[in-house]
Amino acid sequence: MEHEVFVPVTVERLREALGDPARVARAVPGLQQDAGADPVAGRLKVRVGSHSITYRGAVRVTGRDDGSYAVEGDATETRGTGSVTLALALRLRDTEGGTTLTIDGTATADGRVTELPQDAVGSAVVRLLNRFAEALGEAEEEPEEKPGQSEEKPETPAAAEAPEPVQPPPAPVEDFTEPAGPPAEAAHARRTMIGRSAEEVDHAPPRGRYAPVPAPQTVASGATLRWAAPAAAVVLASAIVVTRVLRKRR
């Protein structure tokens, strides 16, 4: 495989992008990076014609002594047993108005991609390389904040001469607190007017509509029966004695 892409940036800028793994990862179209993994690692969905295949893998970009770059990568299907392995070489050539990026190498694959038409697979690979090269030229290095650098703005004369706002005096606060030890008469009167104390409320039975219904009084009847039985016995014994006395007299 051999392919050339024109990138409208200088060779130096393109070399800086290829030497930064984070910028390379941002240039891969559709790459969903894995948290905590290498910068160029994660999930990538590739659309071939009306089909789409999702791969999970990693890509490594290393510089060579001759100024070119080696790209090695491997990935496997997230839903299937297919895999892809690629080995590419990137060469940069200074061109009027930009840089010509030449990509050549080999790629081997098995699984679902082998069941699709070869021309559709070739078109998908070319489209992916073109988008990668364009995004690589647009990728910019994230600015780093230098330690100790503050973002304070210089004070303007208007701000320096502006009078400070006058704060209104605080409103007087009335003392609504009660003395620590009120006399016994005042405490008794306060409970009488306001209500019972907490201890009385906790131990007193409920009143009003929620008060319990008292049980019927049976003490009086029990006491009457208790005194009526001996009296009846005395009366009966007296009657028997009087009857016997009368019989003897006859």
CSV table of C-alpha atoms in Angstrom, one decimal:
chain,number,residue,atom,x,y,z
A,1,MET,CA,0.0,0.0,0.0
A,2,GLU,CA,1.3,3.5,-0.9
A,3,HIS,CA,-0.6,6.8,-0.5
A,4,GLU,CA,0.3,10.5,-0.5
A,5,VAL,CA,-1.5,13.3,1.3
A,6,PHE,CA,-0.8,17.0,1.1
A,7,VAL,CA,-0.9,18.8,4.4
A,8,PRO,CA,-0.9,22.6,4.4
A,9,VAL,CA,1.6,23.0,7.3
A,10,THR,CA,5.4,23.1,7.5
A,11,VAL,CA,7.5,20.1,7.9
A,12,GLU,CA,8.7,21.2,11.3
A,13,ARG,CA,5.1,21.6,12.6
A,14,LEU,CA,4.2,18.2,11.3
A,15,ARG,CA,7.3,16.6,12.9
A,16,GLU,CA,6.3,18.2,16.3
A,17,ALA,CA,2.8,16.7,16.0
A,18,LEU,CA,4.1,13.2,15.1
A,19,GLY,CA,6.5,13.3,18.1
A,20,ASP,CA,3.7,14.0,20.5
A,21,PRO,CA,1.6,10.8,21.3
A,22,ALA,CA,-1.3,12.9,22.7
A,23,ARG,CA,-1.6,14.9,19.5
A,24,VAL,CA,-1.4,11.7,17.4
A,25,ALA,CA,-4.2,10.3,19.5
A,26,ARG,CA,-6.4,13.4,18.9
A,27,ALA,CA,-5.7,13.1,15.1
A,28,VAL,CA,-7.1,9.6,14.8
A,29,PRO,CA,-10.7,10.1,13.6
A,30,GLY,CA,-13.3,8.5,15.9
A,31,LEU,CA,-10.8,7.1,18.4
A,32,GLN,CA,-12.3,6.6,21.9
A,33,GLN,CA,-9.4,6.5,24.2
A,34,ASP,CA,-9.3,4.2,27.2
A,35,ALA,CA,-8.8,5.9,30.6
A,36,GLY,CA,-5.4,5.2,32.1
A,37,ALA,CA,-4.1,3.5,28.9
A,38,ASP,CA,-1.4,4.7,26.4
A,39,PRO,CA,-2.3,7.9,24.6
A,40,VAL,CA,-2.9,6.1,21.3
A,41,ALA,CA,-5.1,3.2,22.6
A,42,GLY,CA,-8.8,2.6,22.7
A,43,ARG,CA,-11.8,1.8,20.5
A,44,LEU,CA,-12.1,2.7,16.8
A,45,LYS,CA,-15.1,2.2,14.6
A,46,VAL,CA,-14.4,1.8,10.9
A,47,ARG,CA,-17.1,2.1,8.3
A,48,VAL,CA,-16.7,0.1,5.2
A,49,GLY,CA,-19.6,0.7,2.7
A,50,SER,CA,-22.8,0.1,4.6
A,51,HIS,CA,-21.1,-1.9,7.3
A,52,SER,CA,-19.2,-0.8,10.4
A,53,ILE,CA,-16.6,-2.8,12.5
A,54,THR,CA,-15.4,-1.7,15.9
A,55,TYR,CA,-11.8,-2.5,16.9
A,56,ARG,CA,-9.9,-2.2,20.1
A,57,GLY,CA,-6.1,-1.8,20.0
A,58,ALA,CA,-3.1,0.5,20.1
A,59,VAL,CA,-0.8,2.3,17.7
A,60,ARG,CA,2.9,3.3,18.3
A,61,VAL,CA,4.7,6.0,16.3
A,62,THR,CA,8.5,6.1,16.5
A,63,GLY,CA,11.0,8.3,14.7
A,64,ARG,CA,13.9,6.9,12.6
A,65,ASP,CA,17.4,8.2,11.9
A,66,ASP,CA,16.6,9.0,8.3
A,67,GLY,CA,13.8,11.4,9.4
A,68,SER,CA,10.9,9.0,8.6
A,69,TYR,CA,8.5,7.6,11.2
A,70,ALA,CA,7.4,4.0,11.8
A,71,VAL,CA,3.8,3.2,12.7
A,72,GLU,CA,3.0,-0.2,14.2
A,73,GLY,CA,-0.4,-1.2,15.4
A,74,ASP,CA,-2.6,-4.1,16.2
A,75,ALA,CA,-6.3,-4.4,17.0
A,76,THR,CA,-9.0,-7.0,17.5
A,77,GLU,CA,-12.8,-6.9,16.9
A,78,THR,CA,-14.9,-6.1,19.9
A,79,ARG,CA,-17.6,-8.4,18.6
A,80,GLY,CA,-15.9,-11.2,16.9
A,81,THR,CA,-12.5,-13.0,16.6
A,82,GLY,CA,-11.1,-10.9,13.7
A,83,SER,CA,-7.9,-8.9,14.0
A,84,VAL,CA,-5.8,-6.3,12.1
A,85,THR,CA,-2.1,-5.8,12.1
A,86,LEU,CA,-0.3,-2.9,10.3
A,87,ALA,CA,3.2,-1.7,9.7
A,88,LEU,CA,3.5,1.7,8.0
A,89,ALA,CA,6.3,4.1,7.2
A,90,LEU,CA,5.6,7.9,7.1
A,91,ARG,CA,7.9,10.2,5.1
A,92,LEU,CA,7.7,14.0,5.0
A,93,ARG,CA,8.7,16.0,1.9
A,94,ASP,CA,8.8,19.8,1.9
A,95,THR,CA,6.4,21.1,-0.8
A,96,GLU,CA,5.3,24.6,-1.8
A,97,GLY,CA,2.6,25.7,0.6
A,98,GLY,CA,2.9,22.8,2.9
A,99,THR,CA,4.2,19.2,3.3
A,100,THR,CA,3.6,16.0,1.3
A,101,LEU,CA,3.1,13.0,3.6
A,102,THR,CA,3.9,9.7,1.9
A,103,ILE,CA,2.5,6.6,3.6
A,104,ASP,CA,3.5,3.1,2.5
A,105,GLY,CA,3.5,-0.3,4.2
A,106,THR,CA,1.5,-3.4,4.7
A,107,ALA,CA,-1.6,-4.5,6.6
A,108,THR,CA,-3.0,-7.9,7.3
A,109,ALA,CA,-6.5,-8.7,8.5
A,110,ASP,CA,-8.9,-11.5,9.1
A,111,GLY,CA,-12.5,-11.8,10.3
A,112,ARG,CA,-15.4,-9.7,9.1
A,113,VAL,CA,-13.3,-7.3,7.0
A,114,THR,CA,-12.3,-10.2,4.7
A,115,GLU,CA,-15.9,-10.8,3.8
A,116,LEU,CA,-16.4,-7.3,2.4
A,117,PRO,CA,-15.5,-6.1,-1.1
A,118,GLN,CA,-11.9,-5.2,-1.5
A,119,ASP,CA,-12.6,-1.9,-3.3
A,120,ALA,CA,-14.8,-0.8,-0.4
A,121,VAL,CA,-12.1,-1.7,2.1
A,122,GLY,CA,-9.5,0.2,0.1
A,123,SER,CA,-11.7,3.3,0.0
A,124,ALA,CA,-12.3,3.1,3.7
A,125,VAL,CA,-8.5,2.9,4.4
A,126,VAL,CA,-7.7,5.9,2.1
A,127,ARG,CA,-10.5,8.0,3.7
A,128,LEU,CA,-9.1,7.2,7.1
A,129,LEU,CA,-5.5,8.1,6.2
A,130,ASN,CA,-6.7,11.4,4.6
A,131,ARG,CA,-8.6,12.4,7.7
A,132,PHE,CA,-5.7,11.4,9.9
A,133,ALA,CA,-3.3,13.6,8.0
A,134,GLU,CA,-5.6,16.6,7.9
A,135,ALA,CA,-6.3,16.3,11.7
A,136,LEU,CA,-2.6,15.9,12.3
A,137,GLY,CA,-1.8,19.2,10.6
A,138,GLU,CA,-4.6,21.0,12.6
A,139,ALA,CA,-3.6,19.4,16.0
A,140,GLU,CA,-2.0,22.0,18.2
A,141,GLU,CA,-0.1,21.5,21.4
A,142,GLU,CA,-2.1,22.2,24.6
A,143,PRO,CA,-0.8,25.3,26.4
A,144,GLU,CA,0.9,24.7,29.7
A,145,GLU,CA,0.5,27.2,32.5
A,146,LYS,CA,3.8,28.3,33.9
A,147,PRO,CA,4.1,28.1,37.7
A,148,GLY,CA,3.8,31.4,39.4
A,149,GLN,CA,2.2,33.0,36.5
A,150,SER,CA,-0.9,35.0,37.6
A,151,GLU,CA,-3.7,36.3,35.6
A,152,GLU,CA,-4.1,39.5,37.6
A,153,LYS,CA,-5.0,42.6,35.5
A,154,PRO,CA,-3.3,45.9,36.1
A,155,GLU,CA,-5.2,48.3,38.2
A,156,THR,CA,-6.8,51.0,36.2
A,157,PRO,CA,-6.8,54.7,37.4
A,158,ALA,CA,-10.6,54.6,37.5
A,159,ALA,CA,-10.6,51.6,39.8
A,160,ALA,CA,-7.8,53.0,41.9
A,161,GLU,CA,-9.7,56.3,42.5
A,162,ALA,CA,-13.1,54.7,43.0
A,163,PRO,CA,-14.3,55.4,46.6
A,164,GLU,CA,-15.0,52.5,48.8
A,165,PRO,CA,-18.7,51.9,49.5
A,166,VAL,CA,-20.0,53.2,52.8
A,167,GLN,CA,-21.4,50.5,54.9
A,168,PRO,CA,-24.6,51.5,56.9
A,169,PRO,CA,-24.3,51.2,60.7
A,170,PRO,CA,-25.7,48.0,62.0
A,171,ALA,CA,-29.2,48.1,63.4
A,172,PRO,CA,-29.4,47.9,67.2
A,173,VAL,CA,-30.0,44.4,68.5
A,174,GLU,CA,-32.6,44.1,71.3
A,175,ASP,CA,-31.9,41.7,74.1
A,176,PHE,CA,-34.7,39.2,74.2
A,177,THR,CA,-32.9,36.8,76.6
A,178,GLU,CA,-34.5,36.0,79.9
A,179,PRO,CA,-32.6,36.0,83.3
A,180,ALA,CA,-30.9,32.8,84.1
A,181,GLY,CA,-32.8,32.2,87.4
A,182,PRO,CA,-36.4,33.5,87.5
A,183,PRO,CA,-38.2,33.5,90.8
A,184,ALA,CA,-40.5,30.6,91.7
A,185,GLU,CA,-43.7,32.7,91.5
A,186,ALA,CA,-42.8,33.9,87.9
A,187,ALA,CA,-42.0,30.4,86.8
A,188,HIS,CA,-45.3,29.1,88.2
A,189,ALA,CA,-47.3,31.9,86.6
A,190,ARG,CA,-45.6,31.3,83.2
A,191,ARG,CA,-46.5,27.6,83.3
A,192,THR,CA,-50.0,28.5,84.3
A,193,MET,CA,-50.4,31.0,81.4
A,194,ILE,CA,-48.5,29.2,78.7
A,195,GLY,CA,-49.0,25.6,79.6
A,196,ARG,CA,-47.6,22.8,81.5
A,197,SER,CA,-43.9,22.0,81.7
A,198,ALA,CA,-42.1,19.4,79.6
A,199,GLU,CA,-42.0,16.9,82.5
A,200,GLU,CA,-45.7,17.4,83.2
A,201,VAL,CA,-46.6,16.9,79.5
A,202,ASP,CA,-44.5,13.7,79.3
A,203,HIS,CA,-46.1,12.0,82.4
A,204,ALA,CA,-49.6,13.4,82.3
A,205,PRO,CA,-52.3,11.5,80.4
A,206,PRO,CA,-53.9,13.1,77.3
A,207,ARG,CA,-56.9,15.3,77.7
A,208,GLY,CA,-59.8,16.3,75.6
A,209,ARG,CA,-61.1,14.2,72.7
A,210,TYR,CA,-58.0,11.9,73.0
A,211,ALA,CA,-58.5,11.2,76.8
A,212,PRO,CA,-59.1,7.5,77.7
A,213,VAL,CA,-62.6,6.5,78.7
A,214,PRO,CA,-62.7,5.6,82.5
A,215,ALA,CA,-63.8,2.1,83.4
A,216,PRO,CA,-67.2,1.7,85.2
A,217,GLN,CA,-67.0,2.1,89.0
A,218,THR,CA,-67.6,-1.2,90.8
A,219,VAL,CA,-66.2,-0.3,94.2
A,220,ALA,CA,-69.4,0.9,95.7
A,221,SER,CA,-71.4,-2.2,94.8
A,222,GLY,CA,-68.7,-4.5,96.0
A,223,ALA,CA,-68.5,-2.6,99.3
A,224,THR,CA,-72.3,-2.9,99.8
A,225,LEU,CA,-72.3,-6.6,99.2
A,226,ARG,CA,-69.4,-7.0,101.6
A,227,TRP,CA,-71.5,-5.4,104.5
A,228,ALA,CA,-74.9,-6.8,103.5
A,229,ALA,CA,-74.0,-10.5,103.8
A,230,PRO,CA,-73.0,-10.4,107.5
A,231,ALA,CA,-76.0,-8.3,108.3
A,232,ALA,CA,-78.4,-10.8,106.6
A,233,ALA,CA,-76.8,-13.6,108.5
A,234,VAL,CA,-77.3,-11.8,111.9
A,235,VAL,CA,-80.9,-11.1,111.0
A,236,LEU,CA,-81.5,-14.8,110.1
A,237,ALA,CA,-79.8,-16.1,113.3
A,238,SER,CA,-82.0,-13.7,115.4
A,239,ALA,CA,-85.1,-14.9,113.7
A,240,ILE,CA,-84.2,-18.5,114.4
A,241,VAL,CA,-83.5,-17.8,118.1
A,242,VAL,CA,-86.8,-15.9,118.5
A,243,THR,CA,-88.7,-18.7,116.9
A,244,ARG,CA,-87.2,-21.3,119.3
A,245,VAL,CA,-88.0,-19.2,122.3
A,246,LEU,CA,-91.6,-18.8,121.3
A,247,ARG,CA,-91.9,-22.6,120.8
A,248,LYS,CA,-90.6,-23.3,124.3
A,249,ARG,CA,-93.0,-20.9,125.9
A,250,ARG,CA,-96.0,-22.7,124.3
